[in-house]
Coordinates of C-alpha atoms in Angstrom, one line a residue:
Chain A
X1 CA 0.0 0.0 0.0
X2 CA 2.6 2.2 1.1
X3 CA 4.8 1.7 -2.3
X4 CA 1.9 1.9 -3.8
X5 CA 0.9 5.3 -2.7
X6 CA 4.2 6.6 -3.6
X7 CA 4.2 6.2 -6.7
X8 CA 1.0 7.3 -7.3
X9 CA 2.1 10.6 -5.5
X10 CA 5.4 10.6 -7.6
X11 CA 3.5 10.5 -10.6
X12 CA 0.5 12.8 -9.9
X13 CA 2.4 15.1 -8.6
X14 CA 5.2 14.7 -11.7
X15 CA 7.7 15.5 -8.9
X16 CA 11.2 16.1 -10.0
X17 CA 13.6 15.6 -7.2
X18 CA 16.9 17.5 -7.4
X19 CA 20.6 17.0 -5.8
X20 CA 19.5 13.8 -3.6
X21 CA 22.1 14.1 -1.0
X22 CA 24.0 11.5 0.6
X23 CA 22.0 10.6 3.7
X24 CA 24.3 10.3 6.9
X25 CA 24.0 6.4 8.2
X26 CA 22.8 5.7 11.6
X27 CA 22.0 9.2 12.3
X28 CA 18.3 10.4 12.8
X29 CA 17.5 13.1 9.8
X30 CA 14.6 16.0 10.1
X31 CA 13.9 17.1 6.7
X32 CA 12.3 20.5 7.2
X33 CA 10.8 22.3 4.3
X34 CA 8.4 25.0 3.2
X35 CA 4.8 24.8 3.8
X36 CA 2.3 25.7 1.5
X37 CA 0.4 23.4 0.8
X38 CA -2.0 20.0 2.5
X39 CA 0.3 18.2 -0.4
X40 CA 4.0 19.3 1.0
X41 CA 4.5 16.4 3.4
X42 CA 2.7 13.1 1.0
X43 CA 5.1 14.2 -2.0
X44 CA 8.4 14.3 0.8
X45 CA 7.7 11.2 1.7
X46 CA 7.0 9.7 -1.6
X47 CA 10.4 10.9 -3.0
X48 CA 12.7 9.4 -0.7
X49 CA 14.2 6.2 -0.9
X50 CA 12.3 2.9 0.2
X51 CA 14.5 2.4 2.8
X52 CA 14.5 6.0 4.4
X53 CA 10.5 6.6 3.4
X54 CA 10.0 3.3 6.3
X55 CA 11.9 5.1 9.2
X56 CA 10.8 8.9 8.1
X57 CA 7.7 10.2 10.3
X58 CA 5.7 13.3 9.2
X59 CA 4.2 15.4 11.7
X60 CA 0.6 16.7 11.1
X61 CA -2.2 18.4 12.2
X62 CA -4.4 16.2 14.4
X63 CA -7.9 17.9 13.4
X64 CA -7.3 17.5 9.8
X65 CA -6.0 14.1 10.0
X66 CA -8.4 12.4 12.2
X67 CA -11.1 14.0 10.3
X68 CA -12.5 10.9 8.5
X69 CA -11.4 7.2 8.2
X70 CA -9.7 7.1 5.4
X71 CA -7.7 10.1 6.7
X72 CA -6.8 8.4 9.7
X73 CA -5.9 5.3 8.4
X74 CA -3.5 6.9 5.9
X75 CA -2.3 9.0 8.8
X76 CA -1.8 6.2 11.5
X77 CA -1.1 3.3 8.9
X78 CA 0.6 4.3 5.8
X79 CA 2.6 7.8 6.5
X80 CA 2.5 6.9 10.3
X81 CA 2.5 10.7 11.1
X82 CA 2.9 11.9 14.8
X83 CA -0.3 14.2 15.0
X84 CA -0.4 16.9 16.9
X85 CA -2.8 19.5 18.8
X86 CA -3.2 22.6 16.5
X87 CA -5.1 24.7 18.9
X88 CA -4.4 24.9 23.1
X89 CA -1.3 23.1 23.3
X90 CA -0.7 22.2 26.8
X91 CA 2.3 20.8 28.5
X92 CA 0.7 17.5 29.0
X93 CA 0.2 17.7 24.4
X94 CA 3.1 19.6 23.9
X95 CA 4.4 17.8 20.8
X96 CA 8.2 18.6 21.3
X97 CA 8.1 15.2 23.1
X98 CA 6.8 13.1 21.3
X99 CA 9.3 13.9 18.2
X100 CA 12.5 14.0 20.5
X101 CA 11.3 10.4 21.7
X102 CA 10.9 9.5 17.9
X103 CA 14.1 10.8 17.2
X104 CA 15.9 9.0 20.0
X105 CA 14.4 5.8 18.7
X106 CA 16.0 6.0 15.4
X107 CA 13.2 7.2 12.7
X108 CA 13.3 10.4 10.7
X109 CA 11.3 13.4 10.9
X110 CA 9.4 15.6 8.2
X111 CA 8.9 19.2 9.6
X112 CA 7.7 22.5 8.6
X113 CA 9.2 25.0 11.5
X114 CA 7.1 27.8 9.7
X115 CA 4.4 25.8 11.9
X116 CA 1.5 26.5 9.2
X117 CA 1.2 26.3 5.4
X118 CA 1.6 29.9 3.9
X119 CA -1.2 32.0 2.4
X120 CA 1.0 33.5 -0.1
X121 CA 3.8 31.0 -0.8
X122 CA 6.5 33.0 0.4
X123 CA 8.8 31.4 3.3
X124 CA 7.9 33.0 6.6
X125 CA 9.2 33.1 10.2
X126 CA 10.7 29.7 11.6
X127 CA 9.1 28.6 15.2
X128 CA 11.8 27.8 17.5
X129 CA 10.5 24.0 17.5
X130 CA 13.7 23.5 14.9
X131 CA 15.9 24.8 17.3
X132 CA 14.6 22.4 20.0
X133 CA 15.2 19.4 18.2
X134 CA 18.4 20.2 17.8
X135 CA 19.1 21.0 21.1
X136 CA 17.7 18.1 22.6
X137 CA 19.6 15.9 20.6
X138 CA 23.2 16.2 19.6
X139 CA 23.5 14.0 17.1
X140 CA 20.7 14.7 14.9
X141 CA 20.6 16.3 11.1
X142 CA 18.8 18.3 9.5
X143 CA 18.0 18.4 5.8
X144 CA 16.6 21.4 4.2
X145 CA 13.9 20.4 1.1
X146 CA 12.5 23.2 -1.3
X147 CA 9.5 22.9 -2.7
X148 CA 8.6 24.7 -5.6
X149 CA 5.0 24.6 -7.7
X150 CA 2.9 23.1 -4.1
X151 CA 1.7 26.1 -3.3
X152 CA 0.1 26.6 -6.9
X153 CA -1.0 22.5 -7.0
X154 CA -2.9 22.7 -4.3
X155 CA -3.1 26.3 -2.1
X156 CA -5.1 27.0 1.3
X157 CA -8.7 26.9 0.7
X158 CA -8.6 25.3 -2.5
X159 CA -10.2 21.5 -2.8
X160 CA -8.8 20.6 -6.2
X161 CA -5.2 20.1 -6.7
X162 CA -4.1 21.4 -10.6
X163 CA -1.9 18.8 -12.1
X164 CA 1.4 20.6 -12.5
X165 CA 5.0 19.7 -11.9
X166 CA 6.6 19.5 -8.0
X167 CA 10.1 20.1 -8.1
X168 CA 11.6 19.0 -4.7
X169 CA 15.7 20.3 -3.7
X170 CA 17.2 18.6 -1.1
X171 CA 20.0 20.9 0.4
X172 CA 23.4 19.5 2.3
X173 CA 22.7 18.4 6.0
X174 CA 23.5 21.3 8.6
X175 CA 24.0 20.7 12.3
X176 CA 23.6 22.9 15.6
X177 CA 26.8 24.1 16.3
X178 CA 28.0 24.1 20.4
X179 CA 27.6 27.2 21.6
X180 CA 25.0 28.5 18.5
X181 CA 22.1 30.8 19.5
X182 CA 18.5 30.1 18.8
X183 CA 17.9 32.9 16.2
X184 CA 21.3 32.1 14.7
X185 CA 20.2 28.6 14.0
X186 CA 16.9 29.3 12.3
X187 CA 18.0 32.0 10.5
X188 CA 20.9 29.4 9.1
X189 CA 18.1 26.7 8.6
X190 CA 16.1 29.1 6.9
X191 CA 18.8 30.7 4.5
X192 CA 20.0 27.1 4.1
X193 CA 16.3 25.9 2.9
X194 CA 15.9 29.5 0.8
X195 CA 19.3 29.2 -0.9
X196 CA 17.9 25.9 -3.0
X197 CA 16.3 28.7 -4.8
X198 CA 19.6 30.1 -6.5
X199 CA 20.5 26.1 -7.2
X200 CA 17.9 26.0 -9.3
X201 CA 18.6 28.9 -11.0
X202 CA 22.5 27.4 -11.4
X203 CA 20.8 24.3 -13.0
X204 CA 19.2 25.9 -15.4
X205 CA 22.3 28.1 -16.5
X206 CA 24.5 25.5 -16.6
X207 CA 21.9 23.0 -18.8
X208 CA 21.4 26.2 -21.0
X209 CA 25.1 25.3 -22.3
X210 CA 24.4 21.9 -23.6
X211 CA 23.1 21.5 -26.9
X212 CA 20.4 20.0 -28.7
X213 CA 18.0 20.4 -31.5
Chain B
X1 CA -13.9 8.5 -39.9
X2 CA -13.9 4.6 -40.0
X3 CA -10.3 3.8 -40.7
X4 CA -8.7 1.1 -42.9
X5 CA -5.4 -0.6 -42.7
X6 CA -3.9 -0.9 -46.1
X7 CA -0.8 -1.9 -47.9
X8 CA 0.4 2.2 -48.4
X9 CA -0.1 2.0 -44.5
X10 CA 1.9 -0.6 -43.4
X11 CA 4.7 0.6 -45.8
X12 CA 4.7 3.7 -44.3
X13 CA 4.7 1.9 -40.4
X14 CA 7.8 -0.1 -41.8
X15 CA 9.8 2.5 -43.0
X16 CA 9.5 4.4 -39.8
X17 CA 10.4 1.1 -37.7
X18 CA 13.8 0.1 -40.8
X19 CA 14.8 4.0 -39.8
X20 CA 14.8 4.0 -36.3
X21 CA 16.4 0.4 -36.6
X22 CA 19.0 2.2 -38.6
X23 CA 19.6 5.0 -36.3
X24 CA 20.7 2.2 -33.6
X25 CA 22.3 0.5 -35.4
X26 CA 24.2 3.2 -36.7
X27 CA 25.0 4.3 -33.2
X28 CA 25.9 0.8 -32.0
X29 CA 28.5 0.1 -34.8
X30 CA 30.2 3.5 -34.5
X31 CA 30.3 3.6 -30.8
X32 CA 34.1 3.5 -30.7
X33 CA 34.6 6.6 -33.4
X34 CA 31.6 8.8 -31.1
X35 CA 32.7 7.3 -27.9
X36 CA 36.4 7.1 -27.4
X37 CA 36.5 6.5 -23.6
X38 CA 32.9 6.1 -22.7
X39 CA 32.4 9.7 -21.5
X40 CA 30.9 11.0 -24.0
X41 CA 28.0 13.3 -23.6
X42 CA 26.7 14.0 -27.1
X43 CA 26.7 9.9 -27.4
X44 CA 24.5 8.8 -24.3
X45 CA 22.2 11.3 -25.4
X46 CA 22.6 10.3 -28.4
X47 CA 21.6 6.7 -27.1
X48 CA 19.0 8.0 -24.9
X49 CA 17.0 9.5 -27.4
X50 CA 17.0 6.7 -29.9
X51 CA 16.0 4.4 -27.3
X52 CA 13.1 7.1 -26.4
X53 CA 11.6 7.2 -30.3
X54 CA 11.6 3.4 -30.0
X55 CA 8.8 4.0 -26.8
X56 CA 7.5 6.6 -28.7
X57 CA 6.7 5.1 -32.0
X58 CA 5.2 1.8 -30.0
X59 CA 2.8 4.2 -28.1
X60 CA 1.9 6.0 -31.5
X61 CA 2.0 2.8 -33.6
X62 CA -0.4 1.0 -30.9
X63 CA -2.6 4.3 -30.6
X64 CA -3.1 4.5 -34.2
X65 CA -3.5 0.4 -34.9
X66 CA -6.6 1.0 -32.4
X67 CA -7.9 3.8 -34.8
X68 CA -9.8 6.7 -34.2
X69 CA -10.3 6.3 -30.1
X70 CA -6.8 5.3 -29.8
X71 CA -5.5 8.1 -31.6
X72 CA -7.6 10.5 -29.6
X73 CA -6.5 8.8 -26.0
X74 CA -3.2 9.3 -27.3
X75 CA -3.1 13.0 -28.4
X76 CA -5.1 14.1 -25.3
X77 CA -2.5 12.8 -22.8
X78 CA 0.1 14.6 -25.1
X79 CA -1.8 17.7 -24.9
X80 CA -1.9 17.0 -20.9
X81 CA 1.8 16.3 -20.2
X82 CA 2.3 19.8 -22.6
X83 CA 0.0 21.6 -21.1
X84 CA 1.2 20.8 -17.2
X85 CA 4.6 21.8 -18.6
X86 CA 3.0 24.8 -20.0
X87 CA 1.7 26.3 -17.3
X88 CA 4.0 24.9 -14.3
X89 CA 6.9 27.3 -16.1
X90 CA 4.2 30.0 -17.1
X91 CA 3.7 31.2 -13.4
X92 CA -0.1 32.1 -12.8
X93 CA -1.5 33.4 -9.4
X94 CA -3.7 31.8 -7.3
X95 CA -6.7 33.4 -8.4
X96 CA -5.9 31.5 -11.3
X97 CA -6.2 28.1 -9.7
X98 CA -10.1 27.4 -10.8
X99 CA -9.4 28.7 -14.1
X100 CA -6.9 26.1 -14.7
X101 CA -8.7 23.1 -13.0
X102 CA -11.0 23.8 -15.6
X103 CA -8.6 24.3 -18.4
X104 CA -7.4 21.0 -17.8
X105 CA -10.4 18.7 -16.5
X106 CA -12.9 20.5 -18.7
X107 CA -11.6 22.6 -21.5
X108 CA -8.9 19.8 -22.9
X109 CA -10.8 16.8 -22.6
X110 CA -14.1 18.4 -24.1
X111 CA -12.0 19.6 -27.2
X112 CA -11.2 16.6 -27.9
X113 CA -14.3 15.0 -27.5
X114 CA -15.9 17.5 -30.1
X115 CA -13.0 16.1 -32.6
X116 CA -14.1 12.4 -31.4
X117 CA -18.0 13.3 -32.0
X118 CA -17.1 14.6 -35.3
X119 CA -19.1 17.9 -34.1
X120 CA -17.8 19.9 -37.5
X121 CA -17.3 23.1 -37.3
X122 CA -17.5 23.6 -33.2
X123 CA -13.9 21.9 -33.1
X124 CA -12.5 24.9 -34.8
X125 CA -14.1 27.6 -32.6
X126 CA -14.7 25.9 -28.8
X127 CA -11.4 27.0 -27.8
X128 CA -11.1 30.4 -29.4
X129 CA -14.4 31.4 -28.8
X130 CA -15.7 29.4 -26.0
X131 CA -13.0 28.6 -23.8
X132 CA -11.1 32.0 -24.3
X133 CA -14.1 33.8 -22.7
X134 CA -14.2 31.3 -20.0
X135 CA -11.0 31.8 -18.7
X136 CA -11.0 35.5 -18.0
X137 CA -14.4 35.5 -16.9
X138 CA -13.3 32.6 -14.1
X139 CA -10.2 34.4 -12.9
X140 CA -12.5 37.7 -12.5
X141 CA -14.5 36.0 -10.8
X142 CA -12.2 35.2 -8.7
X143 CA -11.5 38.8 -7.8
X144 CA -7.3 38.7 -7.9
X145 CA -6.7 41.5 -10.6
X146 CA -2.8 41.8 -9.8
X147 CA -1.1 40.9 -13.6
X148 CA -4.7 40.0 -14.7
X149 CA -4.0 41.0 -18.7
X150 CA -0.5 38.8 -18.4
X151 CA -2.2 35.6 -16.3
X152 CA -4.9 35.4 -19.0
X153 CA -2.7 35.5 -21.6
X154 CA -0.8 32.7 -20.3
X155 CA -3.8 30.4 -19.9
X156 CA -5.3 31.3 -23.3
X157 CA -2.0 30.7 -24.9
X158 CA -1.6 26.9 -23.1
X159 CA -4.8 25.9 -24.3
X160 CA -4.0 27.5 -28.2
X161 CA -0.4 26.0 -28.4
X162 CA -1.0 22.6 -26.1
X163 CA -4.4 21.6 -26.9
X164 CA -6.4 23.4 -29.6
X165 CA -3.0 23.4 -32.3
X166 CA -2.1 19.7 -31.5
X167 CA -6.1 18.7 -31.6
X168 CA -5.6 19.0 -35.2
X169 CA -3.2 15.9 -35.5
X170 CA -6.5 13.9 -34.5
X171 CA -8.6 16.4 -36.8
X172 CA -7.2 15.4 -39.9
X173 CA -8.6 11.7 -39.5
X174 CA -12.0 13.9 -40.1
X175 CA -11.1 15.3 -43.4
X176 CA -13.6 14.3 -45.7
X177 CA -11.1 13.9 -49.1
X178 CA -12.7 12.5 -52.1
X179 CA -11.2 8.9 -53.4
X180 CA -9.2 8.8 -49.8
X181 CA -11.9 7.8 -47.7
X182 CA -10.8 5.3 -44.5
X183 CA -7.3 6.7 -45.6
X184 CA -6.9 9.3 -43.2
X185 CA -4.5 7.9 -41.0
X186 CA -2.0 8.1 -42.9
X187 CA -2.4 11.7 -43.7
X188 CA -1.4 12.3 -39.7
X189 CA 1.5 10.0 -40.5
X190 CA 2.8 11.9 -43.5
X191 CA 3.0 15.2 -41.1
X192 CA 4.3 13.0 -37.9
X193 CA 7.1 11.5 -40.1
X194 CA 7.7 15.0 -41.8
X195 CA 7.9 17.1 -38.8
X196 CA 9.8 14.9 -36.8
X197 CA 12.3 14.1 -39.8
X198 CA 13.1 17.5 -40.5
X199 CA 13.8 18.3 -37.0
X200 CA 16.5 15.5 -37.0
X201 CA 17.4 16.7 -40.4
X202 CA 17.5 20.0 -39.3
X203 CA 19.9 19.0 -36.7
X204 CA 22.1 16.7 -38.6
X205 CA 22.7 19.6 -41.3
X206 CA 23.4 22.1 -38.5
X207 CA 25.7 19.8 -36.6
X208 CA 27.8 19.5 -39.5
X209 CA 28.1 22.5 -42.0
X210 CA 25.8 24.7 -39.3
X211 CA 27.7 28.5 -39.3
X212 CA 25.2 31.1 -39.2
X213 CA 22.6 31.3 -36.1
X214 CA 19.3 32.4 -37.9
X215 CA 18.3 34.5 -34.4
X216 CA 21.9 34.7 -32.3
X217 CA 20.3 35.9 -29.5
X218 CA 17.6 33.2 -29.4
X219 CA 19.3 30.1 -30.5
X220 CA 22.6 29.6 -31.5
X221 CA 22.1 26.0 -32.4
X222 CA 19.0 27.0 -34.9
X223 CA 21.5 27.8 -38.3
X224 CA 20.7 29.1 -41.6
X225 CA 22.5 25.8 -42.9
X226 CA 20.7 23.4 -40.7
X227 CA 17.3 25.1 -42.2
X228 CA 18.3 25.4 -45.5
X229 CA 19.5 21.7 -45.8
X230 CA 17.2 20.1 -43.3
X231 CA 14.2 21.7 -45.4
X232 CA 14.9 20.9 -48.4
X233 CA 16.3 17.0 -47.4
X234 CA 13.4 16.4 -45.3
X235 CA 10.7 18.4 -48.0
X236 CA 13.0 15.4 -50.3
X237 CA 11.4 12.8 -48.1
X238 CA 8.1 14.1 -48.2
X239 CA 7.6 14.2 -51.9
X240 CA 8.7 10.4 -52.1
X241 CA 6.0 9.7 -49.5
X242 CA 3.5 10.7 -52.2
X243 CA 1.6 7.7 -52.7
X244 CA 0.5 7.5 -49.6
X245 CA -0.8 11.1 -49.5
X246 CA -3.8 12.3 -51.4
X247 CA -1.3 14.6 -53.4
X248 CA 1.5 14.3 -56.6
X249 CA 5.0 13.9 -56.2
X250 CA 5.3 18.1 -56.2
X251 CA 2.3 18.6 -53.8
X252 CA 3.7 15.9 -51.4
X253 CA 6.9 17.9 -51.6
X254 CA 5.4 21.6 -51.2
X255 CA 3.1 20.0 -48.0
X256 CA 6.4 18.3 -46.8
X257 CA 8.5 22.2 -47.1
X258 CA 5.2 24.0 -45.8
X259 CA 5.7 21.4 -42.7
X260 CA 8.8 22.0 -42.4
X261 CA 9.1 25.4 -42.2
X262 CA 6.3 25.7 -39.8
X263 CA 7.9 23.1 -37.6
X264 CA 11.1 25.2 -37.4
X265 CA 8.9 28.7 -37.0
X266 CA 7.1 26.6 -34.2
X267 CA 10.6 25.9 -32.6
X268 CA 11.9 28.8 -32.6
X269 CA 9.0 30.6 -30.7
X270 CA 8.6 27.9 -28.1
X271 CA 12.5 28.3 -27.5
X272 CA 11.5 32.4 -27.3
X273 CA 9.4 31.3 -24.6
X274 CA 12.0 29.3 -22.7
X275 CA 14.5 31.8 -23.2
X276 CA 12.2 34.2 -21.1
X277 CA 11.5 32.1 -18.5
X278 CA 15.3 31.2 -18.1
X279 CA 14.9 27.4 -18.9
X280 CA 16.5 24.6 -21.2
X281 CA 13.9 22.5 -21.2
X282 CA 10.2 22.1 -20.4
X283 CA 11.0 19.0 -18.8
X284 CA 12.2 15.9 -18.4
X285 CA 9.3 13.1 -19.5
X286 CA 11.0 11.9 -22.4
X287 CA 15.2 10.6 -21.7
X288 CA 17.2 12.5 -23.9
X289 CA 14.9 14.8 -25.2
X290 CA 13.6 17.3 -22.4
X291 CA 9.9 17.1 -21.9
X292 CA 6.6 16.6 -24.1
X293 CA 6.9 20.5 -25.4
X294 CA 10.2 20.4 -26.1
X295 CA 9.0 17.1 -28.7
X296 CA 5.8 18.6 -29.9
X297 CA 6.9 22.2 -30.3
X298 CA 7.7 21.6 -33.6
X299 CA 4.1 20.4 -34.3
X300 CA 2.2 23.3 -32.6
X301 CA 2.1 25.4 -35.7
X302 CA 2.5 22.7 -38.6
X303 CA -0.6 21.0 -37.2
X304 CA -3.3 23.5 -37.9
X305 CA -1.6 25.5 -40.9
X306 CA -1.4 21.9 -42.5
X307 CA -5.2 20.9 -41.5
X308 CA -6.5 24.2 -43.1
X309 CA -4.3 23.9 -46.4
X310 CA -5.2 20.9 -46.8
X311 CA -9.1 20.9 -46.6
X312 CA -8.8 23.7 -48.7
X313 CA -7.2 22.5 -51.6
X314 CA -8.5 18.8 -51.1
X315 CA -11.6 18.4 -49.0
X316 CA -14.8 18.3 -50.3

């Protein structure tokens, strides 16, 4: 079911991944990217690797997951997402938790430190969630992933998703550095995940060189 | 539009399938003189794209042995993959978003439907009548006015260039010529085999002798030589495809040059529009060759010019 999905995702989606990077063994990875769109985390997961797709755990919102059946059995079975409280987050829900506890057990995270999807597809602030991740545990990666074109497949408030092309660009693993303050590390996670823009751009100059008819 | 296999047919299937075979083979047996120490980059593209018109010609070949529906399944998912590419490197606004749900869900398949249904006339006019006052109306509706001139534009043009120029590949199996009835298909196939000869022509000739860039600024690998010679060559291979075609030896060859030149007018303007948006290609669908627009753009403009000169000098 699971492989299944993913391809399906992979193909609806059309979603072009770009620079894969070498995935450090036996440490946990947080991919954190962009959020625009009820799409971002399904086509994350469905681009990585078998392998890494079994271990990697998406966190979502509980209200819109749990909604109806088939949403919670994708959620709990197939994506097995750590839900979490939207709205009147207590300490007894707080979900920081939960994900460090995930982390220590060996599985991946899929985040979205902006904390919601963006109403005009533009990057915003990161919550300082990323930061305690990385605090909590010393070991841990993080991988930025760009996503260009989800915000127009499927924006807030719209139902339908339009069937154009994802592009997804994994950037090189950063780390917290001893000593590194809070707004220094998000604003180096969020230039890091922002700078997959000018890549692009450098992939298209450099394939403008090649010829062909 | 029942359609008939005949002798003419089959030739014409053969000879695409002894070319191609050529092609690789050609490759294969030179592989040493292209390919010195495995590193080349011209050859495994070179590989990659023969390998691709082997996929290509069995979806075609399969579409068009199923006949009319086939053919139609098969140029409406073209039109799809072309349009997606289209419009995810044509950015549009999220007012935009209903617009295209329709464009693609309603618009598309309904065009081609009115080609399946054999609706006459309608098929010419849906789209630039129909759907092009749709669009803007939906996106007004929609209240987000920011680049509203620019964002219709964009839609309008994905559904003339992706959709409404390649429906008339399928439209010609509805030309009603006298003494070629049931023959149609392999009108389509004369202008498939044209167009995409001449681009490879075109190509070849360039390669070689290429010198002067007809637009510098635009394409430096679209020459004066590689037009000259490709057009004429490939016009060459037209005309001796005659007897499949409803026209003489000199019709077959003024169609074939009329083809090609519209192929390469086609190319050059789809390549305008990559150059603006800062890309190579409009994606990457087919190995070797970029994506389904970078295939087809050749076809955009040959496709209806051919349809219209056509009926007008041999319909009834």
């Amino acid at each position: 079911m699971a492989v299944f999905l993913a391809v399906l995702i992979r193909v609806l989606s059309g979603c072009t991944v770009r620079r894969f990077p070498e995935l450090p063994k036996g440490k946990p990875i947080v991919f954190f990217s962009n959020h625009t769109s009820n799409l971002d985390f399904p086509v994350i997961w469905a681009s990585l690797p078998r392998e890494v797709r079994a271990i990697t755990r998406p966190i979502a919102a509980k209200d819109y997951w749990t909604k109806n059946k088939l949403r919670r059995y994708l959620a709990s079975k197939v994506f097995h997402a750590i839900l979490i409280e939207r709205r009147a987050v207590t300490r007894e829900n707080n979900p920081m938790q939960e994900m460090k506890q995930v982390l220590s057990e060996g599985s991946n995270l899929i985040i979205f430190p902006e904390g919601t999807r963006s109403r005009t597809g533009e990057v915003g602030e990161f919550k300082s969630g990323l930061y305690h991740l990385a605090r909590s545990t010393n070991e841990t990666v993080f991988i930025p992933v760009l996503l260009n074109n989800l915000f127009r497949i499927l924006p807030k408030g719209e139902l339908f998703p339009l069937p154009l092309i994802a592009t997804l660009i994994y950037g090189d693993p950063l780390y917290l550095d001893a000593g590194e303050h809070k707004d220094a590390f998000l604003q180096k996670a969020k230039s890091a995940l922002l700078a997959q823009d000018d890549v692009e751009d450098s992939i298209h100059v450099s394939q403008r060189k090649v010829s062909s008819p | 539009m029942n359609l008939q296999f005949d002798a003419e047919l089959m030739l014409l299937i053969t000879g695409v399938i002894v070319a191609i075979s050529l092609a690789s083979l050609f490759a294969r047996s030179f592989r040493h003189r292209l390919d010195p120490d495995g590193s080349s980059r011209f050859y495994h593209n070179l590989l990659a794209r023969i390998k691709a018109w082997w996929v290509m010609i069995a979806t075609f070949g399969v579409a068009l042995m199923v006949g009319k529906v086939g053919t139609l399944i098969i140029f409406t998912a073209i039109s799809f993959q072309a349009l997606r590419e289209f419009i995810t490197m044509a950015p549009t606004r999220q007012g935009d978003h209903r617009a295209l749900f329709w464009a693609f869900f309603f618009i598309l398949p309904a065009q081609y439907l009115t080609i399946g249904m054999e609706l006459g006339g309608f098929a010419y006019i849906f789209i630039p009548v129909y759907a092009f006052i749709f669009i803007p109306i939906r996106a007004a509706l929609a209240g987000e006015t920011k680049d509203f001139l620019e964002r219709t534009s964009k839609v309008q043009w994905g559904l003339m260039v992706c959709v409404y120029f390649i429906s008339y590949g399928p439209g010609l199996l509805t030309l009603e010529i006298d003494g070629y009835e049931g023959e149609n298909v392999k009108l389509l196939l004369f202008m498939v085999i044209v167009v995409q000869v001449s681009d490879v022509l075109q190509y070849v000739w360039g390669k070689s002798i290429g010198k002067t860039p007809v637009v510098p600024k635009l394409s430096p690998n679209k020459t004066a030589e590689g037009l000259i010679g490709g057009t004429l060559s490939a016009s060459l291979v037209g005309a001796c495809l005659w007897w499949a075609t409803p026209f003489n030896f000199w019709q077959a060859g003024a169609m074939a040059m009329l083809l090609c030149l519209m192929g390469f007018f086609g190319g050059l303007v789809m390549s305008a529009i990559k150059r603006d948006r800062g890309i190579k290609d409009y994606g990457t669908i087919i190995p070797g060759h970029g994506g389904m627009m970078d295939r087809i753009d050749s076809l955009c403009f040959a496709a209806p010019v051919y349809y219209h000169v056509v009926r007008y000098f041999f319909g009834q």
